[in-house]
Coordinates of C-alpha atoms and ligand atoms in Angstrom, one line a residue:
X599 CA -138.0 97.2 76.6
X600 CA -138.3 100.6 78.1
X601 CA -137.3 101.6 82.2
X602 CA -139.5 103.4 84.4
X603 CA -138.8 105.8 86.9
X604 CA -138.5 104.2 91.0
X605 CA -141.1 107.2 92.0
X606 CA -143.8 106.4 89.4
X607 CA -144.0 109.9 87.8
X608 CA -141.9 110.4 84.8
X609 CA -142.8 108.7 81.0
X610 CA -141.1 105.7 80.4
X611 CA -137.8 105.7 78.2
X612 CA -135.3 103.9 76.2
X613 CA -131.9 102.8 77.0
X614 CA -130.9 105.3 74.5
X615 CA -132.7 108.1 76.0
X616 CA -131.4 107.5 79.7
X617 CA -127.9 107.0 78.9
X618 CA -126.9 110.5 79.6
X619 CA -128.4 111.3 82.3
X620 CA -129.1 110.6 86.2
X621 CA -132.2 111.2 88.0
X622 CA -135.3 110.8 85.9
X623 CA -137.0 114.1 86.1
X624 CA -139.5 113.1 89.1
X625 CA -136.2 112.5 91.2
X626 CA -136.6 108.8 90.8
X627 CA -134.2 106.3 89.5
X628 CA -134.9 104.2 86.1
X629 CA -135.7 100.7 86.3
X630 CA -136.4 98.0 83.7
X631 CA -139.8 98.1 83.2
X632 CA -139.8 94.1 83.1
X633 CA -136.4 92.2 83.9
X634 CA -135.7 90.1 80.9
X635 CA -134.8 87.1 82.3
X636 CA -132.2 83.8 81.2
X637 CA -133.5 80.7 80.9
X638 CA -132.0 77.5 82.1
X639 CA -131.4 76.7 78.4
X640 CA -130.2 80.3 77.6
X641 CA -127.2 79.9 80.8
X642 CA -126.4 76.8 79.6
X643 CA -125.3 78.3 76.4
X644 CA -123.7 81.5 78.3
X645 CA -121.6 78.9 80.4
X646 CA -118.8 78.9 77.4
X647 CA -119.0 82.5 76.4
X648 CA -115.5 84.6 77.0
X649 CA -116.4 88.1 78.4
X650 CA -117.1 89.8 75.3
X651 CA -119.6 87.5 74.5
X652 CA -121.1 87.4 77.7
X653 CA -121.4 91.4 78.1
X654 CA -123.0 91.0 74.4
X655 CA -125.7 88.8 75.3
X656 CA -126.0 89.8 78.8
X657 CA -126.4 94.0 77.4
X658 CA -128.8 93.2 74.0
X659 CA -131.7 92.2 76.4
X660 CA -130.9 95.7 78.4
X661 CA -129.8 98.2 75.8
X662 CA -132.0 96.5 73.2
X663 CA -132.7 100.0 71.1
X664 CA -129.0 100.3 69.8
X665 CA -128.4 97.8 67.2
X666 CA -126.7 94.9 67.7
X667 CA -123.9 94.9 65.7
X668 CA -123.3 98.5 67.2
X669 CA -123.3 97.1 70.7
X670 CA -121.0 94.0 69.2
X671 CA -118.3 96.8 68.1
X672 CA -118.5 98.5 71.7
X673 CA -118.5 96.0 73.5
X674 CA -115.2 94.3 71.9
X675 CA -113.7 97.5 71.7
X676 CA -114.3 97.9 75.6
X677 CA -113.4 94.7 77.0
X678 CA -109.9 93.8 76.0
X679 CA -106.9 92.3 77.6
X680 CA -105.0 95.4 77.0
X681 CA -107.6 97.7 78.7
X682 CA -108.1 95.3 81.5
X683 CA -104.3 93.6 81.6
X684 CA -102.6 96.6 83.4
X685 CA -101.6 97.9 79.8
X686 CA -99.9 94.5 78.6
X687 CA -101.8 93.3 75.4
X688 CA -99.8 90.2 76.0
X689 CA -100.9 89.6 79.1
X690 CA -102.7 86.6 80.9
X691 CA -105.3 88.6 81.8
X692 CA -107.8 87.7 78.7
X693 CA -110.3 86.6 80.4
X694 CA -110.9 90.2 81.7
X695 CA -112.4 89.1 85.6
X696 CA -110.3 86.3 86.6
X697 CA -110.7 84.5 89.4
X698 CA -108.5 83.2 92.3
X699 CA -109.0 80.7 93.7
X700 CA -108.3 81.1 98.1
X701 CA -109.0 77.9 99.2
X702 CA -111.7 75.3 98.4
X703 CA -114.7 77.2 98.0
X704 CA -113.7 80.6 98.5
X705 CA -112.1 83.0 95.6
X706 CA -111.5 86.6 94.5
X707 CA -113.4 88.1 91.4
X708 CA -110.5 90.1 90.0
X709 CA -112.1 93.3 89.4
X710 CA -109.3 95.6 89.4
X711 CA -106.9 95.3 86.5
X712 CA -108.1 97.9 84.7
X713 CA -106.4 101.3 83.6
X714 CA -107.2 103.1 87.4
X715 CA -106.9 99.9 89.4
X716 CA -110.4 99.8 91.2
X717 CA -113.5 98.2 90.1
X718 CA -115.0 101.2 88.7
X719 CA -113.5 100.5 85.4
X720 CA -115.5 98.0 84.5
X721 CA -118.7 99.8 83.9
X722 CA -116.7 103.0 83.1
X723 CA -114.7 102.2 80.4
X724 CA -118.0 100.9 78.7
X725 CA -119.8 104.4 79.4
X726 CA -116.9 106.4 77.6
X727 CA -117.9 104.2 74.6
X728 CA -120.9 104.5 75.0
X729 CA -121.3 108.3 75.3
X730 CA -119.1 109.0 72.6
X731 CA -121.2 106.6 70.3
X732 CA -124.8 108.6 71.3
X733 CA -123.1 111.8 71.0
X734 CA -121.9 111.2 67.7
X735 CA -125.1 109.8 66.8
X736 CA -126.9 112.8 68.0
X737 CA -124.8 115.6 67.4
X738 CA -124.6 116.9 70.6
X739 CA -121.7 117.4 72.9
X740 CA -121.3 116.9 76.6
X741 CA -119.9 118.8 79.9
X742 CA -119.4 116.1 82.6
X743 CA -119.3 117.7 85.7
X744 CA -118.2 115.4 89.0
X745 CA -116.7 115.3 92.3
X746 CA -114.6 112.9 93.1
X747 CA -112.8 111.1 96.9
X748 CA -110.5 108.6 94.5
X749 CA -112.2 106.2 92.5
X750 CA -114.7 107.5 90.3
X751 CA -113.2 110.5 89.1
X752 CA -110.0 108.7 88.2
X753 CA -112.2 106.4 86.8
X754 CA -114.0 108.8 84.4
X755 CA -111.5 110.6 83.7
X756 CA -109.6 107.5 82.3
X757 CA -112.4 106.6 80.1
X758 CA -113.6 109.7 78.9
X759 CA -110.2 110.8 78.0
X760 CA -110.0 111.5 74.1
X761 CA -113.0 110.8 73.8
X762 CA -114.8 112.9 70.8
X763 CA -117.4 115.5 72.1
X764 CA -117.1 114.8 75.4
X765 CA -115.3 117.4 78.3
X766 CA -114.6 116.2 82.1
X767 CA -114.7 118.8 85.0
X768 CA -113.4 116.7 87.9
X769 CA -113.5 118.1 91.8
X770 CA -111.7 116.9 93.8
X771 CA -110.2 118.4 97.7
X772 CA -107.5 119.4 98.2
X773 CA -106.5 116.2 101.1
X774 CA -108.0 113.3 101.7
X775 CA -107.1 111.5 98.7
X776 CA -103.9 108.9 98.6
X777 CA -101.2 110.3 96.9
X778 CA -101.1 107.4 94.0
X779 CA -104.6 108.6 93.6
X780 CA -103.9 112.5 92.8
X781 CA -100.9 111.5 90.6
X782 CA -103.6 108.9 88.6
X783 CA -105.8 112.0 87.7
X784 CA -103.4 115.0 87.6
X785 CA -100.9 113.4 85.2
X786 CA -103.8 113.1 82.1
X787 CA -102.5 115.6 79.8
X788 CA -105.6 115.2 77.7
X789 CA -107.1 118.5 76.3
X790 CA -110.7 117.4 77.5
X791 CA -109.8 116.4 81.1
X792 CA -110.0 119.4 83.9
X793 CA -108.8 118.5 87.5
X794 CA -110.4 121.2 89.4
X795 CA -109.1 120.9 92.8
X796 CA -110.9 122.9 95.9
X797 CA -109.5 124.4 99.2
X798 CA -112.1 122.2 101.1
X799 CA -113.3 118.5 101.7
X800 CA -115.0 116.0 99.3
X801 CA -119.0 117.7 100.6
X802 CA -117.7 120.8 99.3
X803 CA -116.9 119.4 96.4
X804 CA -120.2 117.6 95.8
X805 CA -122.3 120.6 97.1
X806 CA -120.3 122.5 94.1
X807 CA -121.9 120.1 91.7
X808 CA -125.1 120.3 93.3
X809 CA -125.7 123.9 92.7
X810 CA -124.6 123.7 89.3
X811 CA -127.0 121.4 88.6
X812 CA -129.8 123.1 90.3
X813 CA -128.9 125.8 88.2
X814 CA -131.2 124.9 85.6
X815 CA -130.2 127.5 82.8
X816 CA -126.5 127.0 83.4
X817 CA -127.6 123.0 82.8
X818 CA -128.7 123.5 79.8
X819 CA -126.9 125.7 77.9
X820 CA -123.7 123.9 78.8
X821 CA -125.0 120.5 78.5
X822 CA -124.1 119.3 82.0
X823 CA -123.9 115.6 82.5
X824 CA -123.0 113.2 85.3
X825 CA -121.2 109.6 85.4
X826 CA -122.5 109.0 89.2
X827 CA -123.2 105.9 90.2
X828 CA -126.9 105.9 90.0
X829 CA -126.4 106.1 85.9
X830 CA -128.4 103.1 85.0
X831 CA -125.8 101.5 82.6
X832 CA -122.9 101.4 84.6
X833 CA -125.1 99.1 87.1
X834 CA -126.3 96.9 84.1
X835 CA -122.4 96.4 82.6
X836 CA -121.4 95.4 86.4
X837 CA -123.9 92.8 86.3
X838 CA -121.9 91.2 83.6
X839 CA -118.9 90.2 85.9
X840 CA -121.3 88.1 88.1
X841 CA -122.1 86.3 84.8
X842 CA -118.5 85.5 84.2
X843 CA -117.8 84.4 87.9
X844 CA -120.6 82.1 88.6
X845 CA -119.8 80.4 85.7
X846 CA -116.3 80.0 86.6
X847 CA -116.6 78.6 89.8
X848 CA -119.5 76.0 89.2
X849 CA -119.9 72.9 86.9
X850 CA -123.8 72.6 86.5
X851 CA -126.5 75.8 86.8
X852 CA -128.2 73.5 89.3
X853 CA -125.5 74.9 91.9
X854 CA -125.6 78.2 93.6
X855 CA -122.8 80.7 94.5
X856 CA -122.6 83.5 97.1
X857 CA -121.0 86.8 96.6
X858 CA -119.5 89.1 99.4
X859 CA -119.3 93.1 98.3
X860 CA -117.4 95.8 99.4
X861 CA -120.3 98.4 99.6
X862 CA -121.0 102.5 99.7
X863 CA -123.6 104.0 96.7
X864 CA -124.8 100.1 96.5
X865 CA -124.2 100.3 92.9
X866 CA -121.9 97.0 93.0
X867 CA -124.3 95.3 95.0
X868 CA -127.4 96.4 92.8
X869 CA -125.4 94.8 90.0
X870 CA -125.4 91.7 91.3
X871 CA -128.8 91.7 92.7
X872 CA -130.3 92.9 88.7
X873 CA -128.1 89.6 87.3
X874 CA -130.0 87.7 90.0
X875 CA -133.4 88.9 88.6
X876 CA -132.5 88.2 85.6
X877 CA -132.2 84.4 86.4
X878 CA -129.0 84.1 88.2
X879 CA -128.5 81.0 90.3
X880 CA -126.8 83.3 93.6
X881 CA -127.4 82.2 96.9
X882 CA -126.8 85.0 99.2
X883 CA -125.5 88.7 98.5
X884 CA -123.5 89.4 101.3
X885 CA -123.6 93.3 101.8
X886 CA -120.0 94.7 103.6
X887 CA -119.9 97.6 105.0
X888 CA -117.6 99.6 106.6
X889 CA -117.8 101.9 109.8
X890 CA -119.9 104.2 108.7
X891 CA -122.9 100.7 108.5
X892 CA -126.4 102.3 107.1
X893 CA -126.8 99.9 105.3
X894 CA -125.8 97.2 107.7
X895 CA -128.4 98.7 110.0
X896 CA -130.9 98.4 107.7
X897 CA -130.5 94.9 106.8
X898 CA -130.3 94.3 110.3
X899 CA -133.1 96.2 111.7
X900 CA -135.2 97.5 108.4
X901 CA -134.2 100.9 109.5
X902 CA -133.1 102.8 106.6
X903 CA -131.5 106.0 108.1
X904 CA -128.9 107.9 106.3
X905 CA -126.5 110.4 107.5
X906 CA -125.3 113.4 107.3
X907 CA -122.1 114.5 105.8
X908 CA -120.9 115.9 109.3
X909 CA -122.0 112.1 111.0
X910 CA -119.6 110.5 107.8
X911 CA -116.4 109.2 110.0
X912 CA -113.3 108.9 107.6
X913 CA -112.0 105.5 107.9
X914 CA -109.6 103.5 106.1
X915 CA -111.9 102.3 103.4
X916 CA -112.5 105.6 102.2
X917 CA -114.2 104.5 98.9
X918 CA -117.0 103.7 101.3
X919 CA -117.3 106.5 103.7
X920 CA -120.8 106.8 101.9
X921 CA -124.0 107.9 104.8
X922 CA -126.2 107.8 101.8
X923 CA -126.8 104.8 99.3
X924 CA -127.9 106.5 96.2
X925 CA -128.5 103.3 94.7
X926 CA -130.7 101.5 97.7
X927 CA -133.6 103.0 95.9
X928 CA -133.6 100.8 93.0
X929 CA -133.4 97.6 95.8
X930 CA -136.2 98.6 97.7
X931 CA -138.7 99.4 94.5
X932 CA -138.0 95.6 93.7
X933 CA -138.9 94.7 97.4
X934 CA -141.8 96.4 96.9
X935 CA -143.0 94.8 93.9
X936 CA -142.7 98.0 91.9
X937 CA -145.4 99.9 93.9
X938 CA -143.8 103.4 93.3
X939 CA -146.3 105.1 95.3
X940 CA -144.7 102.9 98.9
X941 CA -141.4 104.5 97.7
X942 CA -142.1 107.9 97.2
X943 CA -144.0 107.3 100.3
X944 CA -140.6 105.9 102.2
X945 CA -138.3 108.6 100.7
X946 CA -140.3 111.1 101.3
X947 CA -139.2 111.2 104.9
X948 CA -135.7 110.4 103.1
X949 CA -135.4 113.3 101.3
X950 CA -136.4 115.5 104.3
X951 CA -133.3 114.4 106.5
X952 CA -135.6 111.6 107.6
X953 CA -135.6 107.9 108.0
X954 CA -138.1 105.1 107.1
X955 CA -138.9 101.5 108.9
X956 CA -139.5 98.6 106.5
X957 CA -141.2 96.7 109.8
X958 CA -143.6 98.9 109.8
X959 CA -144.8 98.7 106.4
X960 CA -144.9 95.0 106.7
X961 CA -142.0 94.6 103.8
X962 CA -138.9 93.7 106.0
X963 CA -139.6 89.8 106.2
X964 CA -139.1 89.9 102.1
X965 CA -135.8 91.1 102.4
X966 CA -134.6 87.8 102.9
X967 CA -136.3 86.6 99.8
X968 CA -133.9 88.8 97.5
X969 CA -131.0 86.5 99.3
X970 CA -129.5 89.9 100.9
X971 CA -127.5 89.9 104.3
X972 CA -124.9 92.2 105.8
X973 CA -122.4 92.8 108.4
X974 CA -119.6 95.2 109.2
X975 CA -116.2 95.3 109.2
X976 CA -114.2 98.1 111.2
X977 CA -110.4 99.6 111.0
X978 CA -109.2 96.8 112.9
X979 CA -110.8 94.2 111.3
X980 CA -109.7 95.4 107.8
X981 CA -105.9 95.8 109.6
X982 CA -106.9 91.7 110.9
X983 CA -108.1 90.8 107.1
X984 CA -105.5 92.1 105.3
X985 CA -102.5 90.3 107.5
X986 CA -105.1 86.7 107.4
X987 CA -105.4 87.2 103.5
X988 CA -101.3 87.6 102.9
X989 CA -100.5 84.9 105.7
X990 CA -103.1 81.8 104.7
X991 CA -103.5 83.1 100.9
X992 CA -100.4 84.3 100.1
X993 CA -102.6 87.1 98.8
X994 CA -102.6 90.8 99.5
X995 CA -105.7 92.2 99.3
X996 CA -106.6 95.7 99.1
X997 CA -108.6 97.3 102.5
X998 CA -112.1 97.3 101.0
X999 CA -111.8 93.6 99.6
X1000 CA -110.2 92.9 102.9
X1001 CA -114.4 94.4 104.5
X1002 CA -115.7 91.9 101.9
X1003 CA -113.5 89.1 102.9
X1004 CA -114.4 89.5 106.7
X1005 CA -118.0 90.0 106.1
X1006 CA -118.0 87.4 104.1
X1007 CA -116.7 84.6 105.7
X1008 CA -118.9 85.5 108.2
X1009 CA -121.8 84.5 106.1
X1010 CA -120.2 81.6 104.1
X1011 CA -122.1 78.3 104.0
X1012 CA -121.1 74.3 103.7
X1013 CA -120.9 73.6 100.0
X1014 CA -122.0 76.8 98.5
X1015 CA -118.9 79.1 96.7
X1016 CA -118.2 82.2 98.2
X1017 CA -116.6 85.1 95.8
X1018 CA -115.7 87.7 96.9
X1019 CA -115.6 90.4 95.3
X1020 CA -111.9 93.0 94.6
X1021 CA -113.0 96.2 94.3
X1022 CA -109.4 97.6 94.2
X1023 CA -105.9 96.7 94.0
X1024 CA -104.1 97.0 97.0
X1025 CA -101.3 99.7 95.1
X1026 CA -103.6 102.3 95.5
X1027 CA -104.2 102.3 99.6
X1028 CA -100.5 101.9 100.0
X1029 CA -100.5 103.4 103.9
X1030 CA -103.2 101.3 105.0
X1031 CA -101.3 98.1 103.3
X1032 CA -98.0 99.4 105.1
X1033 CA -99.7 99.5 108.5
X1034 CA -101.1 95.9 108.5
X1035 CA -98.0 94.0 106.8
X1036 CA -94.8 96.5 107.2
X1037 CA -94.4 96.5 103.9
X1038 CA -95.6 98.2 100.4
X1039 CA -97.8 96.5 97.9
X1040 CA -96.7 95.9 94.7
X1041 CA -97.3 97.8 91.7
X1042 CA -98.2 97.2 88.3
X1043 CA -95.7 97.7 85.7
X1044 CA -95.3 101.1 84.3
X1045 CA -96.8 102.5 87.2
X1046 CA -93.4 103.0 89.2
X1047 CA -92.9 106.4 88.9
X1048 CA -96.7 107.5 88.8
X1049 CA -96.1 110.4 91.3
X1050 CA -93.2 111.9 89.8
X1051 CA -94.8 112.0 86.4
X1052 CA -95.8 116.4 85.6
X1053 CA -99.4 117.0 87.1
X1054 CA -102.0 118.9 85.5
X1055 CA -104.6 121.1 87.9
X1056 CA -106.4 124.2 88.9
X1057 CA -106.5 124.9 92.7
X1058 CA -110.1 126.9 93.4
X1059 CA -111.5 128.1 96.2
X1060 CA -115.0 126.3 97.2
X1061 CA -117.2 128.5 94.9
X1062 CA -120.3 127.9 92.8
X1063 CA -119.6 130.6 90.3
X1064 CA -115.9 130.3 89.9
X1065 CA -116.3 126.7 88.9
X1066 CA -119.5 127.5 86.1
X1067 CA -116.6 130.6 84.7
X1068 CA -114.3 127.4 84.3
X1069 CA -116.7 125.3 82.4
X1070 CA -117.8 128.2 80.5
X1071 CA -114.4 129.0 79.3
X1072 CA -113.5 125.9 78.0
X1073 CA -117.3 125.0 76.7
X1074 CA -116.4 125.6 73.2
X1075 CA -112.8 124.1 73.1
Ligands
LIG1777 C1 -116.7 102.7 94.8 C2 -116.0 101.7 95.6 C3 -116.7 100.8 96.5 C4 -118.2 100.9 96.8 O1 -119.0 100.5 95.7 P1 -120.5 100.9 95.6 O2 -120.9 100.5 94.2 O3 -120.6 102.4 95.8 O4 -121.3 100.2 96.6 C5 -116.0 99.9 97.2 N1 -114.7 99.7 97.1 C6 -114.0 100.5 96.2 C7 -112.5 100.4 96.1 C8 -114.6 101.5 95.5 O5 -113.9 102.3 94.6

C-alpha cells in the first residue's frame, strides 16, 4: 500500500520512505492511498489480542513494506509493561492502555503510564524504534531538530535517547513550562540528547526550527529531521489504543463506543478517526477543546479559521494552546472524498493567514457522517472537572483529561460507552491540580526527587544561526 500526499502533487510512497520525514514535498500531508479495512471476522479475532498483538496486526496492514517479523521484534520491544508500567517490570500495568472504569458506561483509557507521563509516548516510543531500525538499514544518520512547550520534546527525547545514529536538538523557552516538565528533559545525561533552551517564548522557539528548515542546504547536509505531530506513523500507532479500548469495554462488535479527546495538532483525534476507517465500530468522536476553540468553531460553524501565535491565550491546558491544527488536513481530505484539488483549494487561503467555510463548498453536512462533534471547556470548567472527577470517582485526573471529561459528558448518549481519553497524568500539571483540590497529585515511584536530580542545558539567545553552529558542532559526535 503506498500514501499519497493531502494536496495531490507529490509521487506516492512507502511507509518506509515517509518515516523520516514531515510534509511531503508539495506541503501536503501523506495519506493511505486506500484504508485497509477489518472485517467483522478479522475484529472478532482481534477481540482476544494483548497489545502487542494488536499493534502487530493493526501496523502490518499500514507499514506493510517492512517485514513482518521485523515489525514483530519492534513492536514487542516497544510495548512492554516496563516501558509503559512507570519503570516497574513487575507491574500491573501489562496490558499497556488500561482502562477505568468511572461509572457504568463511562471510563478512562489510560494513556499516560509511560516513561514522560503524557500520551505522547505511545506513538513515540515506537518512532525511536522505528528510526533507529531505518537508519541502520540505510546507513544514514539523523539530526532531529524540535521545539518543544512540555510534552513532545520530553517525549522524543525519552525515546530517542541512546538510540544508535540518531541526535536530538530540543528548544524549548526559557518559562512557560512546569517545573516537573524542565527537570523531565534537562536531567537526560545521554550524549545524543541537546536541551537547547532560548531567552524567549515557545513561537520563538518554533520560528528557530522553521528557518532552519527553510534553510534548504543546512537541511541537507546535516540531515535535519522532525518527530512533529503530523509524522504519519505516530498517528497510525495511536490508532492502536482505540483498538485495545473498544474491545475492552464491549462484549459483541455489534455495539458501538464513543470516545471524548483532549485536542490541539488533532493528531490524537485523527488516530481515532483512521481506526474508524479502518472498520472500527465508534459512535461519536467527541473533539475537546480548550479556550483557545478553532477547532470547536469549526465543528460548530464549518469555519476553519486559525490563529495567530499573538491571538494563542495561555491557559491551563497548555498542551493545547494550539491556534493551528496541523493535523485537520488529513480529516478534511477524507471529508472530501480524497479530492486534493478542494484542499489545496481550502488551504490555500489557509496558508495565506486566511480562513475557509466548509458551508460554502457544500461539504459541512458530511461532517456528521465521520461521527465528529465538539465543545469546549474553559479554566473554570477544567478547575469544576477536576474537583467532580476526585469527589464522585475517587479519581484525579490531569487538566486536559479533565476538557475531555467535560466535553464529553456533554455529548454522552443512553447505552453507548463513553471513554475518555488521559492524555496525561495529573503529576505533571501539579499547580493547576493544587488550585482545584488544595492538594498535590501523586507521583509515580522514582520520580520524587525529579527536580533536584543535576540538569543538563544550553541557554541561547533566540537566533537562527547560533542554533545551526550548535548542531554543526556536535553533527559528527
Ligand atoms: C499533545 C497533547 C494534547 C493534544 O493532542 P493533539 O494530538 O495535539 O490533539 C492533549 N493533552 C496533552 C496532555 C498533550 O500532551
Amino acid at each position: 500500500m503506498n500514501y499519497v500526499s493531502t494536496r495531490g502533487n507529490a509521487p506516492a510512497q512507502t511507509f518506509s520512505h515517509i518515516l523520516l520525514g514531515g510534509l511531503a514535498p508539495d506541503g501536503g500531508l501523506y495519506m493511505p492511498e486506500v484504508y485497509p479495512g477489518f472485517s467483522p471476522d478479522d475484529l472478532a479475532v482481534m477481540r482476544d489480542m494483548d497489545y502487542r498483538e494488536l499493534a502487530l496486526t493493526v501496523l502490518a496492514r499500514l507499514a506493510d513494506d517492512v517485514s513482518i517479523a521485523d515489525l514483530k521484534e519492534l513492536v514487542d520491544r516497544t510495548y512492554t509493561a516496563a516501558t509503559y508500567g512507570h519503570g516497574r517490570a513487575d507491574s500491573a500495568f501489562g496490558e499497556i492502555t488500561p482502562v477505568r472504569r468511572l461509572e457504568d458506561g463511562l471510563y478512562l483509557l489510560e494513556l499516560s503510564n509511560g516513561p514522560t507521563l503524557a500520551f505522547k509516548d505511545m506513538a513515540m516510543q515506537l518512532l525511536g524504534n522505528l528510526f533507529e531500525y531505518a537508519l541502520d538499514k540505510a546507513g544514514q544518520d539523523i539530526n532531529i531538530l524540535g521545539a518543544t512547550s512540555g510534552d513532545t520534546g520530553s517525549a522524543a527525547e525519552y525515546a530517542m535517547r541512546g538510540k544508535k545514529n540518531v541526535r536530538v536538538f530540543m528548544l524549548s523557552p526559557l518559562e512557560g513550562m512546569t517545573r516537573f516538565q524542565q527537570a523531565q528533559m534537562y536531567s537526560l545525561q545521554d550524549a545524543n540528547i541537546h536541551n537547547l533552551v532560548a531567552r524567549g517564548v515557545f513561537d520563538d522557539c518554533q520560528d528557530i526550527v522553521k528557518a532552519v528548515s527553510n534553510d534548504l542546504e543546512f537541511k541537507t547536509r546535516y540531515r535535519i529531521g522532525a518527530v512533529n505531530s503530523i509524522n504519519w506513523a505516530r498517528v497510525a500507532a495511536q490508532s492502536i489504543y482505540y483498538f485495545k479500548a473498544y474491545f475492552a469495554v464491549t462484549e459483541s462488535n455489534d455495539q458501538k463506543v464513543s470516545f471524548a479527546v483532549p485536542s490541539g495538532n488533532f493528531g490524537n483525534v485523527c488516530a481515532g478517526h483512521i481506526a474508524r476507517m479502518m472498520g472500527l465500530p465508534i459512535h461519536k468522536l467527541i473533539v475537546a477543546s480548550n479556550e483557545n476553540d478553532v477547532l470547536d468553531e469549526f465543528f460548530r460553524t464549518g469555519v476553519y479559521r486559525p490563529r495567530s501565535a499573538a491571538e494563542t491565550a495561555h491557559t491551563s491546558s497548555p498542551s493545547m494552546d494550539i491556534s493551528k491544527a496541523s493535523n485537520f488536513e488529513r480529516f478534511v481530505f477524507d471529508l472530501t472524498g480524497g479530492d486534493s484539488a478542494k484542499v489545496r483549494e481550502l488551504w490555500h487561503a489557509v496558508d495565506q493567514g486566511g480562513a475557509f467555510d466548509l458551508k460554502q463548498h457544500g461539504l459541512f453536512d458530511r461532517v456528521a457522517d465521520f461521527g465528529m462533534v465538539s465543545g469546549k471547556s474553559c479554566h473554570k470548567d477544567r478547575m469544576a472537572t477536576i474537583r467532580m472527577a476526585a469527589e464522585k470517582f475517587a479519581t484525579v485526573i490531569d487538566p486536559h483529561t479533565a476538557d475531555g471529561l467535560k466535553v464529553g459528558l456533554e455529548h454522552r448518549d443512553a447505552g453507548i460507552p463513553l471513554v475518555c481519553l488521559e492524555t496525561a497524568l495529573p503529576a505533571k500539571f501539579e499547580d493547576a491540580i493544587v488550585e482545584a483540590l488544595g492538594r498535590k497529585p501523586e507521583r509515580p515511584a522514582g520520580l520524587e526527587d525529579l527536580e533536584s536530580l543535576p540538569q543538563r542545558y544550553e541557554v541561547l539567545d533566540v537566533n537562527t544561526e547560533t542554533v545551526k553552529a550548535v548542531i554543526a558542532a556536535h553533527a559528527n559526535d
